[in-house]
CSV table of C-alpha atoms (C1' of nucleotides) in Angstrom, one decimal:
chain,number,residue,atom,x,y,z
A,4,MET,CA,170.5,225.3,415.3
A,5,LYS,CA,167.1,223.7,414.4
A,6,LYS,CA,166.2,221.0,417.0
A,7,ASP,CA,164.8,217.6,415.3
A,8,VAL,CA,161.5,218.0,417.0
A,9,THR,CA,160.4,221.7,417.3
A,10,THR,CA,158.8,222.9,420.7
A,11,GLU,CA,155.6,223.8,418.8
A,12,GLU,CA,155.3,220.2,417.7
A,13,LYS,CA,156.1,218.8,421.2
A,14,ILE,CA,153.2,220.8,422.5
A,15,LYS,CA,150.9,219.5,419.7
A,16,GLU,CA,151.7,216.0,420.2
A,17,ALA,CA,151.4,216.1,424.0
A,18,ALA,CA,148.2,218.1,423.8
A,19,ARG,CA,146.6,215.7,421.4
A,20,HIS,CA,147.4,212.6,423.5
A,21,VAL,CA,146.1,214.5,426.7
A,22,PHE,CA,142.9,216.0,425.1
A,23,MET,CA,142.2,212.8,423.5
A,24,ALA,CA,142.2,210.9,426.5
A,25,LYS,CA,140.7,213.2,428.8
A,26,GLY,CA,138.8,215.9,426.9
A,27,PHE,CA,138.7,219.5,426.8
A,28,ALA,CA,137.4,220.1,430.5
A,29,GLY,CA,139.2,216.8,431.7
A,30,CYS,CA,142.7,218.3,431.5
A,31,SER,CA,144.5,221.5,432.5
A,32,SER,CA,146.9,223.5,430.7
A,33,ARG,CA,149.6,222.6,433.1
A,34,GLU,CA,149.2,218.9,432.5
A,35,ILE,CA,149.9,219.5,429.0
A,36,SER,CA,152.7,221.5,429.5
A,37,LYS,CA,154.1,218.8,431.7
A,38,ALA,CA,153.6,216.0,429.3
A,39,ALA,CA,155.3,218.2,426.8
A,40,GLY,CA,158.2,218.5,429.5
A,41,MET,CA,158.2,222.3,429.6
A,42,ASN,CA,156.5,225.2,431.4
A,43,VAL,CA,152.9,226.4,431.2
A,44,ALA,CA,153.7,229.7,430.1
A,45,LEU,CA,155.5,228.3,427.0
A,46,VAL,CA,152.3,226.7,425.4
A,47,ASN,CA,150.5,229.8,425.9
A,48,TYR,CA,153.3,231.7,424.3
A,49,TYR,CA,153.1,229.7,421.2
A,50,PHE,CA,149.3,229.0,421.3
A,51,ARG,CA,147.9,232.0,423.1
A,52,SER,CA,145.3,230.0,425.1
A,53,LYS,CA,144.0,226.5,425.9
A,54,SER,CA,141.0,227.0,423.6
A,55,GLN,CA,143.0,228.0,420.6
A,56,LEU,CA,145.4,225.1,421.2
A,57,PHE,CA,142.4,222.6,421.5
A,58,LYS,CA,140.7,224.0,418.4
A,59,ILE,CA,144.1,223.1,416.5
A,60,ILE,CA,144.2,219.7,417.8
A,61,PHE,CA,140.5,219.1,416.9
A,62,GLU,CA,140.7,220.6,413.5
A,63,THR,CA,143.5,218.6,412.5
A,64,ALA,CA,142.0,215.4,414.0
A,65,MET,CA,139.0,216.1,412.0
A,66,GLU,CA,140.9,216.7,408.8
A,67,ASP,CA,142.7,213.2,409.2
A,68,PHE,CA,139.4,211.7,409.7
A,69,VAL,CA,137.8,213.1,406.7
A,70,THR,CA,140.7,212.6,404.7
A,71,SER,CA,140.9,208.8,405.5
A,72,MET,CA,137.1,208.8,404.4
A,73,MET,CA,137.9,210.7,401.3
A,74,THR,CA,140.8,208.6,399.7
A,75,VAL,CA,138.2,205.6,399.4
A,76,PHE,CA,135.2,207.8,398.3
A,77,SER,CA,137.3,209.1,395.2
A,78,SER,CA,139.1,205.8,394.3
A,79,ASP,CA,138.0,204.0,391.0
A,80,GLN,CA,136.0,201.3,392.3
A,81,SER,CA,132.4,200.0,392.3
A,82,ILE,CA,130.0,201.2,395.0
A,83,GLU,CA,130.2,197.9,396.5
A,84,ASN,CA,133.8,197.8,396.5
A,85,LYS,CA,134.0,201.1,397.7
A,86,MET,CA,132.0,200.1,400.6
A,87,ARG,CA,134.0,197.0,401.5
A,88,ILE,CA,137.3,199.1,401.3
A,89,PHE,CA,135.7,201.8,403.4
A,90,ILE,CA,134.9,199.4,406.3
A,91,ASP,CA,138.3,197.8,406.1
A,92,ARG,CA,140.0,201.4,406.1
A,93,GLU,CA,137.7,202.7,409.0
A,94,PHE,CA,138.4,199.7,411.3
A,95,GLU,CA,142.1,200.1,410.7
A,96,PHE,CA,142.2,203.8,411.1
A,97,LEU,CA,140.2,203.6,414.1
A,98,SER,CA,142.1,201.0,415.8
A,99,LYS,CA,145.1,203.4,415.6
A,100,HIS,CA,143.1,206.4,416.6
A,101,PRO,CA,140.6,204.5,419.1
A,102,GLU,CA,139.7,207.7,421.0
A,103,LEU,CA,138.9,209.7,418.0
A,104,PRO,CA,135.0,208.9,417.6
A,105,VAL,CA,134.2,209.7,421.6
A,106,PHE,CA,136.4,212.9,420.9
A,107,ILE,CA,134.8,214.1,418.1
A,108,ILE,CA,131.1,213.1,419.3
A,109,THR,CA,131.6,214.7,422.6
A,110,GLU,CA,132.8,217.9,421.2
A,111,MET,CA,130.0,218.3,418.8
A,112,ASN,CA,128.0,217.9,421.9
A,113,ARG,CA,129.6,220.6,423.9
A,114,GLU,CA,128.0,223.8,424.3
A,115,GLU,CA,130.8,226.0,424.5
A,116,GLY,CA,132.6,224.8,421.2
A,117,CYS,CA,135.8,226.7,421.3
A,118,SER,CA,134.0,228.6,418.4
A,119,ILE,CA,135.0,225.6,416.0
A,120,ASP,CA,133.3,225.8,412.5
A,121,HIS,CA,132.4,222.2,412.0
A,122,ALA,CA,130.7,222.7,408.7
A,123,CYS,CA,133.5,222.9,406.5
A,124,PHE,CA,134.4,219.2,407.4
A,125,PHE,CA,131.0,218.0,406.4
A,126,GLU,CA,131.1,220.1,403.3
A,127,LYS,CA,134.1,218.2,402.1
A,128,ILE,CA,132.2,215.0,402.6
A,129,ALA,CA,129.1,216.1,400.4
A,130,ALA,CA,131.8,217.6,397.8
A,131,SER,CA,133.0,214.1,397.1
A,132,GLY,CA,130.0,213.3,395.5
A,133,ILE,CA,129.7,210.0,397.4
A,134,PHE,CA,126.1,210.8,398.2
A,135,ASN,CA,125.1,211.4,394.7
A,136,GLU,CA,127.0,208.2,393.7
A,137,CYS,CA,125.0,206.3,396.2
A,138,ALA,CA,121.7,208.1,394.9
A,139,GLN,CA,122.4,206.9,391.5
A,140,ALA,CA,123.3,203.2,392.2
A,141,GLN,CA,119.9,203.4,394.3
A,142,ALA,CA,118.3,204.5,391.0
A,143,GLU,CA,119.8,201.9,389.1
A,144,GLY,CA,118.7,199.3,391.4
A,145,LYS,CA,122.2,198.3,392.4
A,146,MET,CA,121.7,199.2,395.9
A,147,ARG,CA,118.8,199.1,398.4
A,148,LYS,CA,116.8,202.0,398.3
A,149,ILE,CA,117.3,203.6,401.9
A,150,ASN,CA,117.7,207.3,402.7
A,151,ILE,CA,121.1,208.4,402.8
A,152,LEU,CA,121.0,209.1,406.5
A,153,SER,CA,120.3,205.6,407.4
A,154,LEU,CA,122.9,204.5,404.8
A,155,THR,CA,125.5,206.9,406.7
A,156,LEU,CA,124.1,205.5,410.3
A,157,LEU,CA,124.5,201.9,409.1
A,158,ILE,CA,128.1,202.1,408.1
A,159,MET,CA,129.4,204.6,411.0
A,160,SER,CA,127.5,202.7,413.9
A,161,ASN,CA,129.1,199.2,412.6
A,162,CYS,CA,132.6,200.8,412.2
A,163,GLN,CA,132.9,203.2,415.0
A,164,TYR,CA,130.9,202.0,417.9
A,165,PRO,CA,133.0,198.8,418.1
A,166,ILE,CA,136.1,200.9,418.9
A,167,MET,CA,134.5,203.3,421.1
A,168,ALA,CA,132.7,200.6,423.3
A,169,LYS,CA,135.9,198.6,424.0
A,170,ASN,CA,136.1,199.0,427.7
A,171,LEU,CA,132.3,198.5,428.2
A,172,MET,CA,132.4,195.2,425.9
A,173,GLN,CA,135.4,194.2,427.7
A,174,GLY,CA,133.6,194.6,431.1
A,175,ILE,CA,130.5,192.8,429.9
A,176,HIS,CA,132.2,189.9,428.3
A,177,GLY,CA,135.5,189.8,430.4
A,178,ILE,CA,137.7,190.0,427.8
A,179,SER,CA,141.6,190.9,427.4
A,180,ASP,CA,142.7,193.7,425.3
A,181,GLU,CA,144.5,191.0,422.9
A,182,ASP,CA,141.2,189.0,422.7
A,183,TYR,CA,139.4,192.1,421.9
A,184,THR,CA,141.7,193.2,419.1
A,185,SER,CA,141.4,189.8,417.5
A,186,ASN,CA,137.8,189.7,417.9
A,187,LEU,CA,137.5,192.8,416.3
A,188,LEU,CA,139.0,191.6,413.0
A,189,LEU,CA,136.2,188.7,413.2
A,190,HIS,CA,133.6,191.3,413.7
A,191,LYS,CA,134.9,193.4,410.8
A,192,GLN,CA,134.1,190.5,408.4
A,193,ASN,CA,130.8,190.0,409.9
A,194,VAL,CA,129.9,193.6,409.6
A,195,THR,CA,131.1,193.7,406.0
A,196,GLU,CA,129.1,190.4,405.3
A,197,MET,CA,126.0,191.8,406.7
A,198,LEU,CA,125.9,195.2,405.4
A,199,VAL,CA,126.9,194.2,401.8
A,200,ASN,CA,124.3,191.5,402.0
A,201,TYR,CA,121.6,194.0,403.2
A,202,LEU,CA,122.7,197.1,400.9
A,203,PHE,CA,123.6,194.9,397.6
A,204,PRO,CA,121.0,192.0,397.8
A,205,ILE,CA,121.1,191.2,394.2
A,206,ASN,CA,125.1,190.8,393.4
A,207,SER,CA,126.5,190.2,396.7
A,208,LYS,CA,127.2,186.6,395.7
A,209,THR,CA,128.8,187.4,392.3
A,210,THR,CA,131.1,190.0,393.7
A,211,LYS,CA,134.0,188.8,395.4
B,16,MET,CA,106.0,218.7,457.0
B,17,LYS,CA,107.3,216.6,454.2
B,18,LYS,CA,107.7,218.5,450.8
B,19,ASP,CA,106.4,217.2,447.6
B,20,VAL,CA,110.1,217.2,446.1
B,21,THR,CA,112.7,216.3,448.8
B,22,THR,CA,115.9,218.3,448.7
B,23,GLU,CA,117.8,215.3,448.2
B,24,GLU,CA,115.8,214.4,445.0
B,25,LYS,CA,116.1,217.9,443.8
B,26,ILE,CA,119.8,217.6,444.0
B,27,LYS,CA,120.0,214.4,442.3
B,28,GLU,CA,117.9,215.4,439.4
B,29,ALA,CA,119.8,218.4,438.9
B,30,ALA,CA,123.2,216.4,439.0
B,31,ARG,CA,121.8,213.8,436.5
B,32,HIS,CA,121.3,216.7,433.9
B,33,VAL,CA,124.3,218.7,434.7
B,34,PHE,CA,126.4,215.3,434.7
B,35,MET,CA,124.9,213.8,431.4
B,36,ALA,CA,125.2,216.9,429.7
B,37,LYS,CA,128.7,217.9,430.6
B,38,GLY,CA,130.2,214.9,432.2
B,39,PHE,CA,132.0,214.6,435.8
B,40,ALA,CA,135.1,217.1,434.6
B,41,GLY,CA,133.0,219.4,432.6
B,42,CYS,CA,130.8,220.9,435.4
B,43,SER,CA,131.4,222.3,439.0
B,44,SER,CA,129.7,221.6,442.3
B,45,ARG,CA,128.5,225.1,442.3
B,46,GLU,CA,126.8,224.7,438.8
B,47,ILE,CA,124.9,221.7,440.1
B,48,SER,CA,123.9,223.4,443.3
B,49,LYS,CA,122.6,226.3,441.5
B,50,ALA,CA,120.7,224.1,439.0
B,51,ALA,CA,119.1,222.6,441.9
B,52,GLY,CA,118.3,226.1,443.5
B,53,MET,CA,120.5,226.2,446.6
B,54,ASN,CA,123.7,226.7,448.1
B,55,VAL,CA,126.9,224.6,447.5
B,56,ALA,CA,127.2,223.5,451.0
B,57,LEU,CA,124.0,221.6,451.0
B,58,VAL,CA,124.7,219.4,448.1
B,59,ASN,CA,127.8,218.3,450.1
B,60,TYR,CA,125.7,218.2,453.2
B,61,TYR,CA,123.6,215.4,451.6
B,62,PHE,CA,126.3,213.8,449.3
B,63,ARG,CA,129.7,214.5,451.1
B,64,SER,CA,131.6,215.1,447.9
B,65,LYS,CA,131.3,215.8,444.2
B,66,SER,CA,132.8,212.2,443.4
B,67,GLN,CA,130.1,210.6,445.7
B,68,LEU,CA,127.2,212.3,444.1
B,69,PHE,CA,128.5,211.4,440.9
B,70,LYS,CA,129.1,207.8,441.7
B,71,ILE,CA,125.5,207.7,442.8
B,72,ILE,CA,124.1,209.3,439.6
B,73,PHE,CA,126.0,207.1,437.4
B,74,GLU,CA,125.3,203.8,439.2
B,75,THR,CA,121.4,204.5,439.0
B,76,ALA,CA,122.0,205.3,435.4
B,77,MET,CA,123.6,202.0,434.8
B,78,GLU,CA,121.0,200.4,436.7
B,79,ASP,CA,117.9,201.8,434.6
B,80,PHE,CA,120.2,201.1,431.5
B,81,VAL,CA,120.5,197.3,432.5
B,82,THR,CA,117.2,197.1,433.9
B,83,SER,CA,115.7,198.1,430.7
B,84,MET,CA,117.5,195.5,428.8
B,85,MET,CA,116.5,193.0,431.4
B,86,THR,CA,112.9,193.1,431.0
B,87,VAL,CA,113.2,192.1,427.6
B,88,PHE,CA,115.7,189.3,428.2
B,89,SER,CA,113.5,187.6,430.7
B,90,SER,CA,110.4,187.8,428.6
B,91,ASP,CA,108.6,184.7,427.2
B,92,GLN,CA,109.2,185.0,423.6
B,93,SER,CA,111.4,183.3,420.9
B,94,ILE,CA,115.0,184.5,420.5
B,95,GLU,CA,114.2,186.4,417.4
B,96,ASN,CA,111.3,188.2,418.7
B,97,LYS,CA,113.3,189.1,421.8
B,98,MET,CA,115.8,190.7,419.6
B,99,ARG,CA,113.1,192.5,417.7
B,100,ILE,CA,111.4,193.7,421.1
B,101,PHE,CA,114.9,194.6,422.3
B,102,ILE,CA,115.8,196.9,419.3
B,103,ASP,CA,112.6,198.6,419.7
B,104,ARG,CA,112.8,199.1,423.3
B,105,GLU,CA,116.3,200.2,423.2
B,106,PHE,CA,115.4,202.9,420.5
B,107,GLU,CA,112.8,204.3,422.5
B,108,PHE,CA,114.7,204.1,425.9
B,109,LEU,CA,117.6,206.0,424.2
B,110,SER,CA,115.4,208.6,422.6
B,111,LYS,CA,114.4,209.4,426.4
B,112,HIS,CA,118.0,209.1,427.6
B,113,PRO,CA,120.1,210.2,424.7
B,114,GLU,CA,123.3,211.2,426.6
B,115,LEU,CA,123.4,207.9,428.6
B,116,PRO,CA,125.6,205.9,426.2
B,117,VAL,CA,128.2,208.7,425.9
B,118,PHE,CA,128.0,209.2,429.4
B,119,ILE,CA,128.5,205.5,430.3
B,120,ILE,CA,131.4,205.1,427.6
B,121,THR,CA,133.2,208.2,428.7
B,122,GLU,CA,133.0,207.2,432.4
B,123,MET,CA,134.2,203.4,431.5
B,124,ASN,CA,137.2,205.3,429.7
B,125,ARG,CA,138.0,207.6,432.7
B,126,GLU,CA,141.1,206.7,434.7
B,127,GLU,CA,140.0,208.2,438.1
B,128,GLY,CA,136.8,206.1,438.0
B,129,CYS,CA,135.1,207.5,441.2
B,130,SER,CA,135.9,204.0,442.6
B,131,ILE,CA,132.7,202.8,440.8
B,132,ASP,CA,132.4,199.2,440.6
B,133,HIS,CA,131.3,198.4,437.1
B,134,ALA,CA,131.5,194.7,437.4
B,135,CYS,CA,128.2,194.2,439.0
B,136,PHE,CA,126.2,195.7,436.1
B,137,PHE,CA,127.8,193.2,433.8
B,138,GLU,CA,127.2,190.3,436.0
B,139,LYS,CA,123.5,190.8,436.1
B,140,ILE,CA,123.4,190.8,432.2
B,141,ALA,CA,125.2,187.5,432.2
B,142,ALA,CA,122.9,186.3,435.1
B,143,SER,CA,120.0,186.8,432.8
B,144,GLY,CA,120.9,183.7,430.7
B,145,ILE,CA,120.5,185.6,427.6
B,146,PHE,CA,124.0,184.7,426.3
B,147,ASN,CA,123.4,181.0,427.1
B,148,GLU,CA,120.0,181.1,425.2
B,149,CYS,CA,121.9,182.6,422.1
B,150,ALA,CA,124.3,179.9,422.4
B,151,GLN,CA,121.5,177.3,422.5
B,152,ALA,CA,119.8,179.0,419.5
B,153,GLN,CA,123.0,178.7,417.4
B,154,ALA,CA,123.5,175.3,418.5
B,155,GLU,CA,120.0,174.3,417.1
B,156,GLY,CA,120.7,176.2,413.8
B,157,LYS,CA,117.9,178.9,414.5
B,158,MET,CA,120.5,181.4,414.7
B,159,ARG,CA,123.6,182.5,412.7
B,160,LYS,CA,126.7,181.0,414.4
B,161,ILE,CA,129.0,184.1,415.2
B,162,ASN,CA,130.7,184.7,418.5
B,163,ILE,CA,128.8,186.5,421.3
B,164,LEU,CA,130.7,189.6,421.5
B,165,SER,CA,130.0,190.2,417.8
B,166,LEU,CA,126.4,189.7,418.4
B,167,THR,CA,126.5,192.0,421.1
B,168,LEU,CA,128.3,194.6,419.1
B,169,LEU,CA,126.0,194.4,416.0
B,170,ILE,CA,122.9,195.0,418.3
B,171,MET,CA,124.5,197.7,420.4
B,172,SER,CA,126.4,199.4,417.6
B,173,ASN,CA,123.1,200.0,415.6
B,174,CYS,CA,120.8,200.8,418.5
B,175,GLN,CA,123.3,203.3,420.3
B,176,TYR,CA,125.4,204.9,417.7
B,177,PRO,CA,122.5,206.6,416.0
B,178,ILE,CA,121.5,208.4,419.4
B,179,MET,CA,124.9,209.2,420.3
B,180,ALA,CA,125.9,210.7,416.8
B,181,LYS,CA,122.9,212.9,416.4
B,182,ASN,CA,124.7,216.2,416.2
B,183,LEU,CA,127.3,214.5,414.2
B,184,MET,CA,124.7,213.2,411.7
B,185,GLN,CA,122.9,216.4,411.8
B,186,GLY,CA,125.8,218.4,410.9
B,187,ILE,CA,126.8,215.9,407.9
B,188,HIS,CA,123.4,216.0,406.3
B,189,GLY,CA,122.0,219.4,407.4
B,190,ILE,CA,119.1,217.8,409.3
B,191,SER,CA,116.9,219.5,412.0
B,192,ASP,CA,116.0,218.1,415.0
B,193,GLU,CA,112.6,217.2,414.1
B,194,ASP,CA,113.7,215.3,410.9
B,195,TYR,CA,116.4,213.5,412.8
B,196,THR,CA,113.7,212.3,415.1
B,197,SER,CA,111.4,210.9,412.4
B,198,ASN,CA,114.3,209.4,410.3
B,199,LEU,CA,115.4,207.3,413.5
B,200,LEU,CA,112.1,205.5,413.2
B,201,LEU,CA,112.9,204.8,409.5
B,202,HIS,CA,116.3,203.6,410.6
B,203,LYS,CA,115.1,201.5,413.4
B,204,GLN,CA,113.0,199.5,411.1
B,205,ASN,CA,116.1,199.3,408.7
B,206,VAL,CA,118.3,198.1,411.4
B,207,THR,CA,115.8,195.5,412.7
B,208,GLU,CA,115.3,194.0,409.2
B,209,MET,CA,118.9,193.9,408.5
B,210,LEU,CA,120.0,192.3,412.0
B,211,VAL,CA,117.1,189.7,411.7
B,212,ASN,CA,117.8,188.7,408.1
B,213,TYR,CA,121.5,188.5,409.0
B,214,LEU,CA,121.1,186.7,412.3
B,215,PHE,CA,118.0,184.5,411.2
B,216,PRO,CA,118.5,184.0,407.7
B,217,ILE,CA,116.2,180.8,407.5
B,218,ASN,CA,113.0,181.7,409.4
B,219,SER,CA,113.1,185.5,408.8
B,220,LYS,CA,110.5,185.4,406.3
B,221,THR,CA,108.0,183.2,408.1
B,222,THR,CA,108.2,185.1,411.3
B,223,LYS,CA,106.3,188.6,411.3
C,15,DA,C1',182.2,241.4,423.7
C,16,DT,C1',178.1,243.6,423.1
C,17,DT,C1',174.0,244.1,421.2
C,18,DT,C1',169.6,242.1,419.3
C,19,DG,C1',166.0,239.1,419.0
C,20,DT,C1',164.0,234.8,420.3
C,21,DT,C1',162.9,231.0,423.4
C,22,DT,C1',162.1,229.5,428.1
C,23,DT,C1',161.1,230.2,432.9
C,24,DA,C1',159.5,231.3,437.8
C,25,DA,C1',156.6,234.1,439.8
C,26,DA,C1',152.4,236.4,440.2
C,27,DC,C1',147.4,237.4,438.9
C,28,DA,C1',142.3,237.3,439.7
C,29,DA,C1',139.0,233.7,439.3
C,30,DG,C1',137.3,229.1,440.1
C,31,DT,C1',137.5,224.8,442.3
C,32,DG,C1',136.0,221.0,446.1
C,33,DT,C1',135.3,221.1,450.8
C,34,DT,C1',134.7,222.7,455.7
C,35,DT,C1',133.0,225.5,459.4
C,36,DA,C1',130.1,228.1,462.1
C,37,DA,C1',126.2,230.5,462.3
C,38,DA,C1',121.4,231.2,460.8
C,39,DA,C1',116.7,229.5,459.7
C,40,DT,C1',113.4,226.1,460.1
C,41,DA,C1',110.7,222.0,462.0
C,42,DG,C1',109.6,218.9,465.8
C,43,DT,C1',108.7,218.0,470.8
C,44,DT,C1',107.8,218.9,475.2
D,1,DA,C1',107.0,228.8,475.4
D,2,DA,C1',111.8,227.3,475.3
D,3,DC,C1',114.5,223.6,473.7
D,4,DT,C1',116.5,220.3,470.3
D,5,DA,C1',117.5,218.5,466.3
D,6,DT,C1',117.7,219.1,461.5
D,7,DT,C1',118.1,221.9,457.3
D,8,DT,C1',120.0,225.8,454.9
D,9,DT,C1',122.9,229.5,454.3
D,10,DA,C1',127.2,232.7,454.3
D,11,DA,C1',131.9,232.9,454.5
D,12,DA,C1',135.8,231.1,454.5
D,13,DC,C1',139.6,227.4,453.6
D,14,DA,C1',143.5,225.7,450.8
D,15,DC,C1',144.3,224.6,446.3
D,16,DT,C1',143.9,224.5,441.2
D,17,DT,C1',142.6,227.0,437.0
D,18,DG,C1',143.8,229.8,432.7
D,19,DT,C1',146.3,233.5,431.8
D,20,DT,C1',149.9,237.4,431.9
D,21,DT,C1',154.4,239.8,433.5
D,22,DA,C1',158.7,240.4,433.9
D,23,DA,C1',163.1,238.7,434.2
D,24,DA,C1',166.3,235.1,432.8
D,25,DA,C1',168.7,232.2,429.3
D,26,DC,C1',169.9,231.4,424.9
D,27,DA,C1',171.3,232.2,419.9
D,28,DA,C1',172.9,234.9,416.0
D,29,DA,C1',174.9,239.0,414.3
D,30,DT,C1',177.9,242.6,414.5
DNA sequence: ATTTGTTTTAAACAAGTGTTTAAAATAGTT
DNA sequence: AACTATTTTAAACACTTGTTTAAAACAAAT
């Protein structure tokens, strides 16, 4: 008899939650197994070790993250519209996975990296051709000529930080959860307008 | 005989480094004591517990962070110049303390918060009057009318994220440490220009 | 019903955790 | 010099950690 939710999936789901919330070092194997409603030995029976399990969770998280970006990059849109859509999707995606940016950044900074190969994910982004597309748009005078790192930073900063720093911002301004969420929508519009105005100074008024 | 560097300071300095690099859960008391070149018991002799030590480290880090902001806020400058100076200082300060933003954000997200009162730091910021000053500048038409949270986010995002995401960005674009540092200077200029153009659309060309 | 293979558990392992204790080393005072 | 108070250490405490072992529970097949 096959169960509707297999044990392996139960473990992964629990591990995803716990790892995201507390990080690799911030939780124990027993905490994960308890969250999955089972014995400690069982999670090692399926995943051999805590590191191995973490590796899988991190890699699928990264995969989701990159995939979410990729669908926009490979769409049939003008570069400016791609940017608008990207920002929109990024805010939406990150609202559903708020811990993801801190999780990824923390893992990238960790010395003992569970022997995860980060490179393969970055290669996918480069392989999407988005960087070349930007360079071409810049050459054609459609986009402001700033280097590609700065461009990446501008977009990522303004999309990811507002999600990461939620608690910090709520503390500074004394805002409730609901207020923050609604303010985030306004902020998304501000960010979009600011970035488009800055990066596409010429045709930013003509295009919707 | 007083030593040039007291034991207490040695512990704090070591703890600052280790906590910043690995976080509260990511390191052990013995690791800190070893980094300070002494016995484990000694750090507890001075600070009673790991949590207590962390609390002190975090609070002084926060203190430094807020103080760095405050000196700009209370300076005798136009609001636009304050913003320019703030961005400049923020990049400079964070380059010296790159782990600080992640450290603070992670701590803010932690459930067992070592019983740290975060509120007092935020109150200082509000007490500086900077928020009122912005509101007034907006009322006078000197500054674009966006809500104060959005304003805070715009500035913090573009100053802090580029420091936090260094390793991630280096991975994506295959950049060396030195290149990243130099690119950060360019990026700071881009950020400044973009933010000033966006927030002070009228007089952004007149003021240097 | 017995055998087979798989899944789950309780219990144990050695190593590491935060913390404490009691003794040693050091400095300061008389 | 001897005594006191402070600083530092080695050793131990009870507990948690990641991981393994061996036995139990379960399902499938004969």
